Amino acid sequence: MTEHAAIFDFDDNAEWGPRLWELLRPYLPGNMAQIVGAAEPEFIEDAAEVVLVHADKQVLSAAMTGWLRSQRIRGYHGTRVNADELESIRRDGLLPLRVQQRTERLQRVLSQHPRWGEVAHTLTVALELFGPGMRSGRREGQVHLTVSRAGLVNGFNHYLKEGSEFDWHVSHHLLGSEGQVLMAADGDAYLISLLVPEDAALTACNRFGMPTDGFPNLVFDLFHVWIYWLGCPDYRASRLKLDCGMVFSDIVPVSWIDRVEKIDMI
């Protein structure tokens, strides 16, 4: 990562939109903004269709992918943790989920339930079921970030309200909604903002490989928001509440953490 690389924050298209226009200007008509505006696109997808009549999709995709590779990409991670867990994040970074390492936390929280003694012996089976067994999706060995703060705080904010999806599923399996209420009340909500090195970010957004025809993940969303904004300058990417995730299988290092923000979730 270049020490003084620019920072790409998806929600802040008022900042990066003009920079991207300077990059793509050679590949588009000089009056592209007027063309898009005159088309009066109802949705951002409509604006993209207008542009692709006048430009080569693969050329644009390659240019935007290279542009993103020259920047650090801001990513966000939402969680509910107590003071000790927060200190661990500040010290060690974000660790991939290891189901057996959730035992202590689940026991600590769920043991407050009056029926805990009846189900405690099934915790090990539940850990295997929702971990290696991949009941309700795969989470074992992964760290998840997303590129939109607005999406994480105002859209899919269950990570902040309820905590770990893994803990959420296990607690419901053991004690139903009452177990989930206990998990949601444990700790405080924190939004962790990270600056992810350019190649690492794009790889994490496209963990099944970059497409050979069309736009990679994130580049696709970048293009659609940008071209709609070009014709409708008041549009802000934060309105989209985008869920474009990065998935890492290694520790997300503490050196990537830019800031940690406590969030009040009502």
mmCIF file of C-alpha atoms in Angstrom:
data_model
loop_
_atom_site.group_PDB
_atom_site.id
_atom_site.type_symbol
_atom_site.label_atom_id
_atom_site.label_comp_id
_atom_site.label_asym_id
_atom_site.label_seq_id
_atom_site.Cartn_x
_atom_site.Cartn_y
_atom_site.Cartn_z
ATOM 1 C CA MET A 1 0.000 0.000 0.000
ATOM 2 C CA THR A 2 1.300 3.410 -0.938
ATOM 3 C CA GLU A 3 1.883 5.469 2.216
ATOM 4 C CA HIS A 4 0.064 8.537 0.907
ATOM 5 C CA ALA A 5 -2.501 6.749 -1.260
ATOM 6 C CA ALA A 6 -5.881 8.394 -1.664
ATOM 7 C CA ILE A 7 -8.775 7.030 0.371
ATOM 8 C CA PHE A 8 -11.939 5.763 -1.298
ATOM 9 C CA ASP A 9 -15.029 6.023 0.918
ATOM 10 C CA PHE A 10 -17.980 4.662 -1.040
ATOM 11 C CA ASP A 11 -20.589 6.849 0.658
ATOM 12 C CA ASP A 12 -18.670 10.057 -0.109
ATOM 13 C CA ASN A 13 -19.277 10.276 -3.846
ATOM 14 C CA ALA A 14 -19.228 14.084 -3.630
ATOM 15 C CA GLU A 15 -15.480 13.668 -3.015
ATOM 16 C CA TRP A 16 -14.571 10.843 -5.359
ATOM 17 C CA GLY A 17 -17.063 11.574 -8.151
ATOM 18 C CA PRO A 18 -15.069 14.470 -9.674
ATOM 19 C CA ARG A 19 -11.841 12.478 -9.388
ATOM 20 C CA LEU A 20 -13.366 9.585 -11.279
ATOM 21 C CA TRP A 21 -14.704 11.907 -13.985
ATOM 22 C CA GLU A 22 -11.174 13.151 -14.640
ATOM 23 C CA LEU A 23 -10.076 9.530 -15.079
ATOM 24 C CA LEU A 24 -12.915 8.489 -17.383
ATOM 25 C CA ARG A 25 -13.242 11.702 -19.386
ATOM 26 C CA PRO A 26 -11.083 10.378 -22.292
ATOM 27 C CA TYR A 27 -13.423 7.384 -22.751
ATOM 28 C CA LEU A 28 -16.748 9.241 -22.700
ATOM 29 C CA PRO A 29 -18.415 12.082 -24.600
ATOM 30 C CA GLY A 30 -17.522 15.457 -23.123
ATOM 31 C CA ASN A 31 -21.204 16.186 -22.543
ATOM 32 C CA MET A 32 -21.897 12.866 -20.811
ATOM 33 C CA ALA A 33 -23.430 14.605 -17.798
ATOM 34 C CA GLN A 34 -25.910 16.424 -20.030
ATOM 35 C CA ILE A 35 -26.736 13.205 -21.883
ATOM 36 C CA VAL A 36 -27.511 11.359 -18.653
ATOM 37 C CA GLY A 37 -29.441 14.280 -17.201
ATOM 38 C CA ALA A 38 -31.559 14.627 -20.343
ATOM 39 C CA ALA A 39 -32.443 10.931 -20.166
ATOM 40 C CA GLU A 40 -33.982 11.567 -16.715
ATOM 41 C CA PRO A 41 -33.056 8.109 -15.357
ATOM 42 C CA GLU A 42 -35.481 6.856 -12.723
ATOM 43 C CA PHE A 43 -33.014 4.369 -11.248
ATOM 44 C CA ILE A 44 -29.227 4.218 -11.164
ATOM 45 C CA GLU A 45 -29.330 1.173 -13.445
ATOM 46 C CA ASP A 46 -31.081 3.305 -16.080
ATOM 47 C CA ALA A 47 -28.223 5.808 -16.086
ATOM 48 C CA ALA A 48 -25.696 3.021 -16.643
ATOM 49 C CA GLU A 49 -27.587 1.813 -19.706
ATOM 50 C CA VAL A 50 -27.429 5.319 -21.176
ATOM 51 C CA VAL A 51 -23.664 5.504 -20.745
ATOM 52 C CA LEU A 52 -22.915 2.074 -22.162
ATOM 53 C CA VAL A 53 -24.429 3.160 -25.489
ATOM 54 C CA HIS A 54 -21.518 5.602 -25.768
ATOM 55 C CA ALA A 55 -18.602 3.666 -24.219
ATOM 56 C CA ASP A 56 -16.902 0.285 -24.072
ATOM 57 C CA LYS A 57 -17.815 -1.530 -20.852
ATOM 58 C CA GLN A 58 -14.553 -3.452 -20.616
ATOM 59 C CA VAL A 59 -12.485 -0.304 -21.092
ATOM 60 C CA LEU A 60 -14.400 1.486 -18.362
ATOM 61 C CA SER A 61 -14.186 -1.528 -16.055
ATOM 62 C CA ALA A 62 -10.420 -1.824 -16.476
ATOM 63 C CA ALA A 63 -9.917 1.896 -15.893
ATOM 64 C CA MET A 64 -12.044 1.947 -12.732
ATOM 65 C CA THR A 65 -10.475 -1.231 -11.367
ATOM 66 C CA GLY A 66 -7.016 0.252 -11.814
ATOM 67 C CA TRP A 67 -8.194 3.485 -10.213
ATOM 68 C CA LEU A 68 -9.460 1.645 -7.132
ATOM 69 C CA ARG A 69 -6.184 -0.269 -6.935
ATOM 70 C CA SER A 70 -4.377 3.049 -6.448
ATOM 71 C CA GLN A 71 -6.297 3.834 -3.249
ATOM 72 C CA ARG A 72 -6.989 2.526 0.206
ATOM 73 C CA ILE A 73 -10.592 1.378 0.475
ATOM 74 C CA ARG A 74 -12.525 2.288 3.574
ATOM 75 C CA GLY A 75 -14.304 -0.694 5.094
ATOM 76 C CA TYR A 76 -16.582 -0.997 8.098
ATOM 77 C CA HIS A 77 -17.141 -3.713 10.674
ATOM 78 C CA GLY A 78 -20.040 -3.657 13.128
ATOM 79 C CA THR A 79 -20.015 -5.567 16.377
ATOM 80 C CA ARG A 80 -21.234 -5.742 19.974
ATOM 81 C CA VAL A 81 -18.435 -6.280 22.485
ATOM 82 C CA ASN A 82 -17.560 -5.640 26.110
ATOM 83 C CA ALA A 83 -14.527 -3.671 27.287
ATOM 84 C CA ASP A 84 -12.170 -6.669 27.260
ATOM 85 C CA GLU A 85 -13.228 -7.710 23.776
ATOM 86 C CA LEU A 86 -12.819 -4.170 22.489
ATOM 87 C CA GLU A 87 -9.320 -4.034 23.927
ATOM 88 C CA SER A 88 -8.512 -7.303 22.161
ATOM 89 C CA ILE A 89 -9.585 -5.763 18.836
ATOM 90 C CA ARG A 90 -7.467 -2.663 19.459
ATOM 91 C CA ARG A 91 -4.495 -4.874 20.327
ATOM 92 C CA ASP A 92 -4.804 -7.815 17.905
ATOM 93 C CA GLY A 93 -7.085 -6.670 15.086
ATOM 94 C CA LEU A 94 -10.171 -8.546 13.867
ATOM 95 C CA LEU A 95 -9.753 -12.310 14.195
ATOM 96 C CA PRO A 96 -11.470 -14.851 11.932
ATOM 97 C CA LEU A 97 -14.322 -16.654 13.634
ATOM 98 C CA ARG A 98 -13.247 -19.837 15.397
ATOM 99 C CA VAL A 99 -16.320 -21.487 16.834
ATOM 100 C CA GLN A 100 -14.609 -23.020 19.857
ATOM 101 C CA GLN A 101 -13.419 -19.552 20.860
ATOM 102 C CA ARG A 102 -17.059 -18.468 21.208
ATOM 103 C CA THR A 103 -17.682 -20.954 24.024
ATOM 104 C CA GLU A 104 -16.701 -18.660 26.888
ATOM 105 C CA ARG A 105 -18.787 -15.743 25.639
ATOM 106 C CA LEU A 106 -21.870 -17.841 24.963
ATOM 107 C CA GLN A 107 -21.629 -19.509 28.354
ATOM 108 C CA ARG A 108 -21.130 -16.184 30.129
ATOM 109 C CA VAL A 109 -24.181 -14.591 28.535
ATOM 110 C CA LEU A 110 -26.587 -17.506 28.251
ATOM 111 C CA SER A 111 -25.908 -18.810 31.753
ATOM 112 C CA GLN A 112 -28.061 -15.906 32.971
ATOM 113 C CA HIS A 113 -31.102 -17.727 31.619
ATOM 114 C CA PRO A 114 -32.998 -19.884 34.148
ATOM 115 C CA ARG A 115 -33.081 -22.823 31.731
ATOM 116 C CA TRP A 116 -29.352 -22.741 30.978
ATOM 117 C CA GLY A 117 -28.722 -25.795 33.120
ATOM 118 C CA GLU A 118 -31.076 -27.803 30.915
ATOM 119 C CA VAL A 119 -29.321 -26.948 27.626
ATOM 120 C CA ALA A 120 -25.692 -26.273 28.590
ATOM 121 C CA HIS A 121 -24.642 -29.797 27.634
ATOM 122 C CA THR A 122 -25.793 -29.196 24.017
ATOM 123 C CA LEU A 123 -23.572 -26.157 23.448
ATOM 124 C CA THR A 124 -20.747 -28.179 21.873
ATOM 125 C CA VAL A 125 -23.114 -29.753 19.362
ATOM 126 C CA ALA A 126 -24.596 -26.344 18.536
ATOM 127 C CA LEU A 127 -21.115 -24.894 17.926
ATOM 128 C CA GLU A 128 -20.380 -27.659 15.433
ATOM 129 C CA LEU A 129 -23.781 -27.314 13.797
ATOM 130 C CA PHE A 130 -23.470 -23.593 13.081
ATOM 131 C CA GLY A 131 -19.698 -23.652 12.533
ATOM 132 C CA PRO A 132 -18.257 -26.525 10.471
ATOM 133 C CA GLY A 133 -21.814 -27.750 9.790
ATOM 134 C CA MET A 134 -22.602 -24.417 8.121
ATOM 135 C CA ARG A 135 -26.203 -24.329 9.310
ATOM 136 C CA SER A 136 -27.485 -20.867 8.324
ATOM 137 C CA GLY A 137 -24.392 -20.111 6.210
ATOM 138 C CA ARG A 138 -20.631 -20.316 6.480
ATOM 139 C CA ARG A 139 -18.871 -18.074 9.010
ATOM 140 C CA GLU A 140 -16.078 -20.252 10.347
ATOM 141 C CA GLY A 141 -12.647 -18.780 9.572
ATOM 142 C CA GLN A 142 -13.962 -15.489 8.188
ATOM 143 C CA VAL A 143 -13.928 -11.759 8.976
ATOM 144 C CA HIS A 144 -16.552 -9.581 7.279
ATOM 145 C CA LEU A 145 -16.393 -5.882 6.386
ATOM 146 C CA THR A 146 -18.637 -3.749 4.193
ATOM 147 C CA VAL A 147 -17.905 -0.612 2.186
ATOM 148 C CA SER A 148 -20.898 1.521 3.223
ATOM 149 C CA ARG A 149 -21.211 3.091 6.655
ATOM 150 C CA ALA A 150 -24.796 4.077 5.847
ATOM 151 C CA GLY A 151 -25.591 0.497 4.934
ATOM 152 C CA LEU A 152 -24.158 -0.899 8.155
ATOM 153 C CA VAL A 153 -25.668 1.705 10.487
ATOM 154 C CA ASN A 154 -29.017 2.382 8.802
ATOM 155 C CA GLY A 155 -29.624 -0.717 6.703
ATOM 156 C CA PHE A 156 -28.357 -4.149 7.750
ATOM 157 C CA ASN A 157 -27.607 -3.012 11.306
ATOM 158 C CA HIS A 158 -28.299 -6.301 13.080
ATOM 159 C CA TYR A 159 -24.547 -6.678 13.712
ATOM 160 C CA LEU A 160 -24.723 -3.550 15.859
ATOM 161 C CA LYS A 161 -28.071 -4.338 17.482
ATOM 162 C CA GLU A 162 -27.659 -8.071 17.973
ATOM 163 C CA GLY A 163 -23.949 -8.811 17.689
ATOM 164 C CA SER A 164 -22.355 -11.788 15.972
ATOM 165 C CA GLU A 165 -24.650 -13.662 13.589
ATOM 166 C CA PHE A 166 -23.014 -16.874 14.741
ATOM 167 C CA ASP A 167 -23.814 -16.162 18.406
ATOM 168 C CA TRP A 168 -27.315 -15.095 17.372
ATOM 169 C CA HIS A 169 -28.046 -18.406 15.663
ATOM 170 C CA VAL A 170 -26.524 -20.515 18.435
ATOM 171 C CA SER A 171 -28.389 -18.653 21.173
ATOM 172 C CA HIS A 172 -31.702 -19.120 19.337
ATOM 173 C CA HIS A 173 -30.979 -22.801 18.815
ATOM 174 C CA LEU A 174 -30.386 -23.253 22.536
ATOM 175 C CA LEU A 175 -32.883 -20.885 24.163
ATOM 176 C CA GLY A 176 -35.025 -19.391 21.435
ATOM 177 C CA SER A 177 -35.757 -15.682 21.312
ATOM 178 C CA GLU A 178 -35.042 -15.355 25.048
ATOM 179 C CA GLY A 179 -31.447 -16.414 24.404
ATOM 180 C CA GLN A 180 -31.178 -13.882 21.610
ATOM 181 C CA VAL A 181 -32.438 -11.095 23.883
ATOM 182 C CA LEU A 182 -29.604 -11.887 26.293
ATOM 183 C CA MET A 183 -27.022 -11.794 23.485
ATOM 184 C CA ALA A 184 -28.354 -8.459 22.180
ATOM 185 C CA ALA A 185 -28.088 -6.921 25.652
ATOM 186 C CA ASP A 186 -24.470 -7.944 26.132
ATOM 187 C CA GLY A 187 -21.757 -5.380 25.441
ATOM 188 C CA ASP A 188 -22.020 -2.171 23.440
ATOM 189 C CA ALA A 189 -22.286 -1.460 19.713
ATOM 190 C CA TYR A 190 -19.100 -0.346 17.980
ATOM 191 C CA LEU A 191 -18.465 0.654 14.398
ATOM 192 C CA ILE A 192 -14.877 -0.059 13.363
ATOM 193 C CA SER A 193 -13.616 1.889 10.359
ATOM 194 C CA LEU A 194 -10.647 0.443 8.498
ATOM 195 C CA LEU A 195 -8.418 1.500 5.616
ATOM 196 C CA VAL A 196 -7.881 -1.637 3.556
ATOM 197 C CA PRO A 197 -4.961 -1.872 1.121
ATOM 198 C CA GLU A 198 -6.174 -1.610 -2.435
ATOM 199 C CA ASP A 199 -5.462 -5.128 -3.760
ATOM 200 C CA ALA A 200 -6.627 -6.753 -0.535
ATOM 201 C CA ALA A 201 -9.940 -4.890 -0.727
ATOM 202 C CA LEU A 202 -10.729 -5.837 -4.318
ATOM 203 C CA THR A 203 -9.739 -9.452 -3.736
ATOM 204 C CA ALA A 204 -11.949 -9.593 -0.637
ATOM 205 C CA CYS A 205 -14.889 -8.126 -2.575
ATOM 206 C CA ASN A 206 -14.412 -10.768 -5.291
ATOM 207 C CA ARG A 207 -13.483 -13.873 -3.310
ATOM 208 C CA PHE A 208 -14.668 -16.173 -6.102
ATOM 209 C CA GLY A 209 -12.420 -14.427 -8.621
ATOM 210 C CA MET A 210 -12.604 -11.343 -10.808
ATOM 211 C CA PRO A 211 -15.097 -11.567 -13.685
ATOM 212 C CA THR A 212 -13.592 -11.685 -17.150
ATOM 213 C CA ASP A 213 -16.573 -9.958 -18.765
ATOM 214 C CA GLY A 214 -18.225 -7.087 -16.966
ATOM 215 C CA PHE A 215 -17.599 -5.224 -13.743
ATOM 216 C CA PRO A 216 -16.078 -6.753 -10.611
ATOM 217 C CA ASN A 217 -17.945 -6.346 -7.328
ATOM 218 C CA LEU A 218 -17.523 -2.832 -5.949
ATOM 219 C CA VAL A 219 -16.533 -1.576 -9.427
ATOM 220 C CA PHE A 220 -20.080 -2.419 -10.542
ATOM 221 C CA ASP A 221 -21.590 -0.404 -7.683
ATOM 222 C CA LEU A 222 -19.042 2.382 -8.082
ATOM 223 C CA PHE A 223 -19.916 2.784 -11.762
ATOM 224 C CA HIS A 224 -23.685 2.813 -11.251
ATOM 225 C CA VAL A 225 -23.582 5.360 -8.448
ATOM 226 C CA TRP A 226 -21.053 7.541 -10.246
ATOM 227 C CA ILE A 227 -22.846 7.792 -13.549
ATOM 228 C CA TYR A 228 -26.192 8.499 -11.881
ATOM 229 C CA TRP A 229 -24.498 11.235 -9.831
ATOM 230 C CA LEU A 230 -22.941 12.679 -13.004
ATOM 231 C CA GLY A 231 -26.397 13.356 -14.390
ATOM 232 C CA CYS A 232 -28.032 14.069 -11.013
ATOM 233 C CA PRO A 233 -25.365 15.905 -8.957
ATOM 234 C CA ASP A 234 -27.450 16.018 -5.761
ATOM 235 C CA TYR A 235 -27.473 12.222 -5.477
ATOM 236 C CA ARG A 236 -25.492 10.758 -2.561
ATOM 237 C CA ALA A 237 -24.253 7.179 -2.463
ATOM 238 C CA SER A 238 -25.191 6.883 1.209
ATOM 239 C CA ARG A 239 -28.857 6.737 0.138
ATOM 240 C CA LEU A 240 -28.194 3.360 -1.451
ATOM 241 C CA LYS A 241 -27.205 1.732 1.898
ATOM 242 C CA LEU A 242 -25.060 -0.634 -0.126
ATOM 243 C CA ASP A 243 -24.284 -4.129 1.110
ATOM 244 C CA CYS A 244 -21.030 -4.847 -0.742
ATOM 245 C CA GLY A 245 -18.959 -7.026 1.538
ATOM 246 C CA MET A 246 -15.306 -7.903 1.930
ATOM 247 C CA VAL A 247 -14.546 -11.382 3.281
ATOM 248 C CA PHE A 248 -11.133 -12.174 4.768
ATOM 249 C CA SER A 249 -9.834 -15.555 5.882
ATOM 250 C CA ASP A 250 -6.856 -14.134 7.784
ATOM 251 C CA ILE A 251 -6.527 -11.697 10.661
ATOM 252 C CA VAL A 252 -7.508 -8.168 9.673
ATOM 253 C CA PRO A 253 -4.497 -6.410 11.223
ATOM 254 C CA VAL A 254 -4.738 -3.630 13.744
ATOM 255 C CA SER A 255 -2.655 -1.445 11.404
ATOM 256 C CA TRP A 256 -5.700 -1.215 9.117
ATOM 257 C CA ILE A 257 -7.957 0.157 11.879
ATOM 258 C CA ASP A 258 -8.496 3.887 11.410
ATOM 259 C CA ARG A 259 -11.025 4.599 14.137
ATOM 260 C CA VAL A 260 -13.442 2.927 16.537
ATOM 261 C CA GLU A 261 -16.810 4.582 17.149
ATOM 262 C CA LYS A 262 -19.361 3.693 19.813
ATOM 263 C CA ILE A 263 -22.847 3.678 18.314
ATOM 264 C CA ASP A 264 -26.128 4.206 20.140
ATOM 265 C CA MET A 265 -28.656 1.814 18.617
ATOM 266 C CA ILE A 266 -32.274 2.580 19.500
#
